[in-house]
PDB file of C-alpha atoms in Angstrom:
ATOM      1  CA  GLY A   1      16.272 -12.091 -14.410  1.00 50.00           C
ATOM      2  CA  ALA A   2      16.910  -9.866 -11.429  1.00 59.00           C
ATOM      3  CA  ILE A   3      17.805  -6.278 -12.298  1.00 56.00           C
ATOM      4  CA  GLY A   4      20.609  -4.854 -10.176  1.00 54.00           C
ATOM      5  CA  SER A   5      21.102  -8.043  -8.164  1.00 56.00           C
ATOM      6  CA  SER A   6      24.917  -8.067  -8.416  1.00 59.00           C
ATOM      7  CA  LYS A   7      25.339  -4.263  -8.454  1.00 61.00           C
ATOM      8  CA  PRO A   8      22.379  -2.040  -7.503  1.00 59.00           C
ATOM      9  CA  LEU A   9      21.224   0.387 -10.183  1.00 58.00           C
ATOM     10  CA  ALA A  10      20.921   4.089  -9.576  1.00 63.00           C
ATOM     11  CA  ASP A  11      17.492   5.520 -10.442  1.00 63.00           C
ATOM     12  CA  LEU A  12      15.218   3.452 -12.669  1.00 62.00           C
ATOM     13  CA  THR A  13      12.579   5.554 -14.475  1.00 70.00           C
ATOM     14  CA  PHE A  14       9.826   4.666 -16.963  1.00 67.00           C
ATOM     15  CA  ASN A  15       7.994   7.710 -18.356  1.00 65.00           C
ATOM     16  CA  GLY A  16       4.956   7.324 -20.617  1.00 59.00           C
ATOM     17  CA  LEU A  17       5.975   4.452 -22.852  1.00 57.00           C
ATOM     18  CA  GLN A  18       3.819   4.525 -25.974  1.00 49.00           C
ATOM     19  CA  THR A  19       2.194   1.129 -25.458  1.00 54.00           C
ATOM     20  CA  GLY A  20       2.241  -1.788 -23.093  1.00 62.00           C
ATOM     21  CA  ASN A  21       2.564  -2.477 -19.440  1.00 78.00           C
ATOM     22  CA  ILE A  22       5.617  -2.526 -17.201  1.00 81.00           C
ATOM     23  CA  SER A  23       6.131  -5.880 -15.476  1.00 83.00           C
ATOM     24  CA  LEU A  24       9.058  -6.218 -13.039  1.00 84.00           C
ATOM     25  CA  GLN A  25      10.306  -9.479 -11.519  1.00 83.00           C
ATOM     26  CA  ALA A  26      13.066  -8.348  -9.139  1.00 84.00           C
ATOM     27  CA  ILE A  27      14.749  -4.941  -8.765  1.00 86.00           C
ATOM     28  CA  THR A  28      17.594  -3.640  -6.600  1.00 88.00           C
ATOM     29  CA  ALA A  29      18.142   0.080  -7.161  1.00 88.00           C
ATOM     30  CA  THR A  30      18.238   3.504  -5.569  1.00 89.00           C
ATOM     31  CA  SER A  31      14.733   4.452  -6.731  1.00 91.00           C
ATOM     32  CA  LEU A  32      11.958   3.386  -9.096  1.00 88.00           C
ATOM     33  CA  SER A  33       9.593   5.765 -10.866  1.00 89.00           C
ATOM     34  CA  THR A  34       6.892   4.970 -13.421  1.00 87.00           C
ATOM     35  CA  GLN A  35       4.399   7.348 -15.032  1.00 86.00           C
ATOM     36  CA  GLY A  36       1.667   6.720 -17.556  1.00 78.00           C
ATOM     37  CA  ASN A  37       1.828   2.937 -17.853  1.00 79.00           C
ATOM     38  CA  ASP A  38       0.226   0.062 -16.008  1.00 86.00           C
ATOM     39  CA  LEU A  39       2.679  -1.434 -13.512  1.00 88.00           C
ATOM     40  CA  LEU A  40       2.911  -5.033 -12.254  1.00 90.00           C
ATOM     41  CA  LEU A  41       5.402  -5.903  -9.508  1.00 91.00           C
ATOM     42  CA  ASN A  42       6.018  -9.670  -9.534  1.00 90.00           C
ATOM     43  CA  GLY A  43       9.007 -10.121  -7.242  1.00 90.00           C
ATOM     44  CA  PRO A  44      11.134  -8.501  -4.562  1.00 92.00           C
ATOM     45  CA  ILE A  45      11.747  -4.767  -4.982  1.00 93.00           C
ATOM     46  CA  ALA A  46      14.651  -3.451  -2.843  1.00 92.00           C
ATOM     47  CA  LEU A  47      15.242   0.298  -3.038  1.00 93.00           C
ATOM     48  CA  SER A  48      17.447   2.565  -0.942  1.00 93.00           C
ATOM     49  CA  GLY A  49      15.236   5.478  -2.055  1.00 94.00           C
ATOM     50  CA  ASP A  50      11.635   5.942  -3.150  1.00 95.00           C
ATOM     51  CA  LEU A  51       9.109   4.059  -5.267  1.00 94.00           C
ATOM     52  CA  PHE A  52       6.691   6.303  -7.201  1.00 94.00           C
ATOM     53  CA  ALA A  53       4.118   4.772  -9.542  1.00 92.00           C
ATOM     54  CA  LYS A  54       1.406   6.588 -11.505  1.00 90.00           C
ATOM     55  CA  GLY A  55      -0.751   4.824 -14.050  1.00 86.00           C
ATOM     56  CA  SER A  56      -4.169   3.432 -14.816  1.00 85.00           C
ATOM     57  CA  THR A  57      -3.584   0.141 -12.986  1.00 90.00           C
ATOM     58  CA  ILE A  58      -0.936  -0.631 -10.368  1.00 92.00           C
ATOM     59  CA  SER A  59      -0.592  -4.236  -9.161  1.00 94.00           C
ATOM     60  CA  MET A  60       1.626  -6.042  -6.698  1.00 94.00           C
ATOM     61  CA  ALA A  61       1.490  -9.842  -6.967  1.00 94.00           C
ATOM     62  CA  ASN A  62       1.281 -12.042  -3.861  1.00 93.00           C
ATOM     63  CA  THR A  63       4.938 -13.012  -4.447  1.00 90.00           C
ATOM     64  CA  ALA A  64       6.141  -9.381  -4.518  1.00 94.00           C
ATOM     65  CA  THR A  65       7.672  -7.549  -1.571  1.00 95.00           C
ATOM     66  CA  VAL A  66       8.793  -3.929  -1.344  1.00 96.00           C
ATOM     67  CA  LYS A  67      11.540  -2.389   0.810  1.00 96.00           C
ATOM     68  CA  ALA A  68      12.090   1.338   0.254  1.00 96.00           C
ATOM     69  CA  ASP A  69      12.135   4.765   1.873  1.00 97.00           C
ATOM     70  CA  ASN A  70       8.792   6.125   0.648  1.00 97.00           C
ATOM     71  CA  MET A  71       6.150   4.536  -1.582  1.00 97.00           C
ATOM     72  CA  VAL A  72       3.622   6.650  -3.493  1.00 97.00           C
ATOM     73  CA  LEU A  73       0.979   4.911  -5.619  1.00 96.00           C
ATOM     74  CA  GLU A  74      -1.366   6.900  -7.827  1.00 93.00           C
ATOM     75  CA  GLY A  75      -3.690   4.541  -9.701  1.00 89.00           C
ATOM     76  CA  ASP A  76      -6.376   6.127 -11.852  1.00 89.00           C
ATOM     77  CA  ASN A  77      -8.338   2.887 -12.237  1.00 90.00           C
ATOM     78  CA  GLN A  78      -7.315   0.143  -9.780  1.00 92.00           C
ATOM     79  CA  THR A  79      -4.511  -0.491  -7.301  1.00 95.00           C
ATOM     80  CA  THR A  80      -4.056  -4.097  -6.181  1.00 96.00           C
ATOM     81  CA  LEU A  81      -1.663  -5.004  -3.371  1.00 97.00           C
ATOM     82  CA  GLY A  82      -1.160  -8.757  -2.957  1.00 95.00           C
ATOM     83  CA  THR A  83      -0.204 -10.462   0.281  1.00 96.00           C
ATOM     84  CA  GLY A  84       3.507  -9.584   0.048  1.00 94.00           C
ATOM     85  CA  ALA A  85       4.934  -7.323   2.752  1.00 96.00           C
ATOM     86  CA  ILE A  86       5.682  -3.628   2.264  1.00 98.00           C
ATOM     87  CA  SER A  87       8.433  -2.347   4.606  1.00 98.00           C
ATOM     88  CA  LEU A  88       9.257   1.363   4.424  1.00 98.00           C
ATOM     89  CA  SER A  89      11.531   3.627   6.447  1.00 97.00           C
ATOM     90  CA  GLY A  90       9.402   6.581   5.304  1.00 97.00           C
ATOM     91  CA  ASN A  91       5.775   7.009   4.277  1.00 98.00           C
ATOM     92  CA  PHE A  92       3.203   4.992   2.318  1.00 98.00           C
ATOM     93  CA  ILE A  93       0.822   7.207   0.322  1.00 98.00           C
ATOM     94  CA  GLN A  94      -1.963   5.972  -1.949  1.00 97.00           C
ATOM     95  CA  ARG A  95      -3.773   8.613  -3.965  1.00 94.00           C
ATOM     96  CA  GLY A  96      -5.666   8.803  -7.230  1.00 89.00           C
ATOM     97  CA  ALA A  97      -9.226   8.054  -8.226  1.00 88.00           C
ATOM     98  CA  GLY A  98      -8.874   4.270  -8.455  1.00 90.00           C
ATOM     99  CA  LEU A  99     -10.155   1.810  -5.888  1.00 92.00           C
ATOM    100  CA  VAL A 100      -7.749  -0.319  -3.849  1.00 96.00           C
ATOM    101  CA  ASN A 101      -7.807  -4.076  -3.254  1.00 95.00           C
ATOM    102  CA  SER A 102      -5.256  -4.986  -0.570  1.00 96.00           C
ATOM    103  CA  GLY A 103      -3.939  -8.007   1.262  1.00 96.00           C
ATOM    104  CA  ALA A 104      -0.552  -6.431   2.048  1.00 97.00           C
ATOM    105  CA  ASN A 105       0.834  -5.898   5.515  1.00 98.00           C
ATOM    106  CA  ILE A 106       2.449  -2.445   5.562  1.00 98.00           C
ATOM    107  CA  THR A 107       5.055  -1.127   7.995  1.00 98.00           C
ATOM    108  CA  ALA A 108       5.934   2.548   7.457  1.00 98.00           C
ATOM    109  CA  GLY A 109       6.476   5.922   9.099  1.00 97.00           C
ATOM    110  CA  SER A 110       2.909   6.901   8.193  1.00 98.00           C
ATOM    111  CA  ILE A 111       0.208   5.258   6.061  1.00 98.00           C
ATOM    112  CA  GLN A 112      -2.445   7.037   4.012  1.00 98.00           C
ATOM    113  CA  PHE A 113      -5.090   5.558   1.714  1.00 97.00           C
ATOM    114  CA  ALA A 114      -7.096   8.281  -0.062  1.00 96.00           C
ATOM    115  CA  SER A 115      -9.288   5.770  -1.937  1.00 95.00           C
ATOM    116  CA  PRO A 116     -11.649   3.118  -0.545  1.00 94.00           C
ATOM    117  CA  VAL A 117      -9.880  -0.159   0.336  1.00 95.00           C
ATOM    118  CA  THR A 118     -11.309  -3.663  -0.038  1.00 94.00           C
ATOM    119  CA  LEU A 119      -9.426  -6.323   1.931  1.00 95.00           C
ATOM    120  CA  SER A 120      -8.359  -9.479   0.082  1.00 94.00           C
ATOM    121  CA  ALA A 121      -6.654 -10.997   3.168  1.00 95.00           C
ATOM    122  CA  ASP A 122      -6.093 -10.224   6.844  1.00 96.00           C
ATOM    123  CA  VAL A 123      -4.154  -6.929   6.929  1.00 97.00           C
ATOM    124  CA  THR A 124      -1.902  -5.214   9.479  1.00 98.00           C
ATOM    125  CA  LEU A 125      -0.944  -1.551   9.065  1.00 98.00           C
ATOM    126  CA  ASN A 126       1.867  -0.557  11.425  1.00 98.00           C
ATOM    127  CA  THR A 127       3.472   2.862  12.018  1.00 98.00           C
ATOM    128  CA  GLN A 128       4.523   2.231  15.623  1.00 95.00           C
ATOM    129  CA  ALA A 129       8.310   2.445  15.130  1.00 93.00           C
ATOM    130  CA  LEU A 130       8.162   6.035  13.837  1.00 91.00           C
ATOM    131  CA  GLY A 131       4.883   7.028  15.536  1.00 91.00           C
ATOM    132  CA  GLY A 132       3.199   8.257  12.363  1.00 96.00           C
ATOM    133  CA  ASP A 133      -0.500   8.501  11.570  1.00 98.00           C
ATOM    134  CA  ILE A 134      -2.725   5.973   9.807  1.00 98.00           C
ATOM    135  CA  LYS A 135      -5.399   7.591   7.614  1.00 97.00           C
ATOM    136  CA  LEU A 136      -7.980   5.487   5.786  1.00 96.00           C
ATOM    137  CA  ASN A 137     -10.850   6.519   3.535  1.00 93.00           C
ATOM    138  CA  THR A 138     -13.094   3.466   3.970  1.00 91.00           C
ATOM    139  CA  VAL A 139     -12.311  -0.239   4.423  1.00 92.00           C
ATOM    140  CA  ASP A 140     -14.630  -3.020   3.276  1.00 90.00           C
ATOM    141  CA  ASN A 141     -14.670  -6.783   3.313  1.00 85.00           C
ATOM    142  CA  PRO A 142     -15.632  -8.425   0.008  1.00 80.00           C
ATOM    143  CA  ALA A 143     -18.189 -11.204  -0.222  1.00 71.00           C
ATOM    144  CA  GLY A 144     -16.840 -14.387   1.303  1.00 78.00           C
ATOM    145  CA  THR A 145     -14.738 -14.982   4.386  1.00 86.00           C
ATOM    146  CA  PRO A 146     -14.578 -11.927   6.693  1.00 90.00           C
ATOM    147  CA  LYS A 147     -11.090 -10.429   7.060  1.00 93.00           C
ATOM    148  CA  THR A 148      -9.240  -8.977  10.071  1.00 95.00           C
ATOM    149  CA  LEU A 149      -7.826  -5.444  10.148  1.00 95.00           C
ATOM    150  CA  THR A 150      -5.117  -4.498  12.684  1.00 97.00           C
ATOM    151  CA  LEU A 151      -3.980  -0.862  12.995  1.00 97.00           C
ATOM    152  CA  THR A 152      -0.921  -0.160  15.178  1.00 97.00           C
ATOM    153  CA  SER A 153       0.259   3.448  15.378  1.00 97.00           C
ATOM    154  CA  GLY A 154       2.094   3.864  18.691  1.00 91.00           C
ATOM    155  CA  PHE A 155       1.727   7.572  19.457  1.00 94.00           C
ATOM    156  CA  GLY A 156       0.379   8.324  15.964  1.00 96.00           C
ATOM    157  CA  ASN A 157      -3.278   9.091  15.290  1.00 97.00           C
ATOM    158  CA  VAL A 158      -5.707   6.760  13.511  1.00 97.00           C
ATOM    159  CA  SER A 159      -8.570   8.083  11.388  1.00 96.00           C
ATOM    160  CA  ALA A 160     -10.964   6.316   9.050  1.00 94.00           C
ATOM    161  CA  GLY A 161     -14.306   6.651   7.372  1.00 90.00           C
ATOM    162  CA  ASN A 162     -16.505   3.547   7.395  1.00 88.00           C
ATOM    163  CA  ILE A 163     -14.864   0.265   8.335  1.00 89.00           C
ATOM    164  CA  GLY A 164     -17.054  -2.579   7.161  1.00 84.00           C
ATOM    165  CA  GLY A 165     -20.383  -1.875   5.567  1.00 74.00           C
ATOM    166  CA  ALA A 166     -20.688  -3.643   2.237  1.00 73.00           C
ATOM    167  CA  GLY A 167     -19.242  -6.641   4.072  1.00 75.00           C
ATOM    168  CA  ASP A 168     -18.524  -6.739   7.799  1.00 82.00           C
ATOM    169  CA  LEU A 169     -14.967  -7.496   8.894  1.00 89.00           C
ATOM    170  CA  ALA A 170     -14.180 -10.434  11.178  1.00 91.00           C
ATOM    171  CA  SER A 171     -12.472  -8.070  13.615  1.00 92.00           C
ATOM    172  CA  VAL A 172     -10.789  -4.687  13.926  1.00 93.00           C
ATOM    173  CA  ALA A 173      -7.943  -4.153  16.407  1.00 94.00           C
ATOM    174  CA  ILE A 174      -6.569  -0.655  17.008  1.00 95.00           C
ATOM    175  CA  ASN A 175      -3.392  -0.257  19.051  1.00 95.00           C
ATOM    176  CA  SER A 176      -2.769   3.464  19.463  1.00 95.00           C
ATOM    177  CA  GLN A 177      -1.840   5.903  22.187  1.00 94.00           C
ATOM    178  CA  GLY A 178      -2.810   8.726  19.845  1.00 94.00           C
ATOM    179  CA  GLU A 179      -6.227  10.055  18.880  1.00 95.00           C
ATOM    180  CA  VAL A 180      -8.583   7.569  17.173  1.00 95.00           C
ATOM    181  CA  THR A 181     -11.375   8.918  14.938  1.00 93.00           C
ATOM    182  CA  LEU A 182     -13.703   6.450  13.203  1.00 90.00           C
ATOM    183  CA  ALA A 183     -16.919   7.269  11.364  1.00 88.00           C
ATOM    184  CA  ASN A 184     -18.485   3.805  11.639  1.00 84.00           C
ATOM    185  CA  VAL A 185     -17.232   0.274  12.371  1.00 84.00           C
ATOM    186  CA  GLN A 186     -19.059  -2.920  11.387  1.00 81.00           C
ATOM    187  CA  ALA A 187     -17.200  -6.031  12.502  1.00 80.00           C
ATOM    188  CA  ALA A 188     -17.878  -9.199  14.460  1.00 77.00           C
ATOM    189  CA  GLY A 189     -15.187  -8.159  16.954  1.00 69.00           C
ATOM    190  CA  VAL A 190     -13.675  -4.786  17.828  1.00 65.00           C
TER     191      VAL A 190
END
């Protein structure tokens, strides 16, 4: 069932459970923190505070959505963001050694992906409301249908390593009044 649906929980923390994964269907709470276990978000996550997740594998199913202040994901192996929306009043930060597979549209104060990102769907990253920066390591399109990447930062800066490469993107649209720094772009339309 839904945790905190009738009365929101305070902080929900999972620290280094001995075995197993953490799988959450629906959460309403102040904050959510997990460390040391694999995490699977399967449903709507509504937080008035932050979401922090550190583990080998972090996954967000296509049916999952996240509303929170800040979201920090630190996957050592793989981070997978389905096609559900991520809406933050603060910052989105992905760090850790693991690769990222993303189809999620993200709206936040700033957005940072430290690891390479492979698109699984058309993706929009938007920081326009708060004018924050968008920082990407590299973005690739997997084999198959080329995907579209839209970056909207208002007055924030946009920086990225290679966009496209292993697989060209269908198109890349950048809407920014700030500084734009790109190492290389390979797409059918820019």
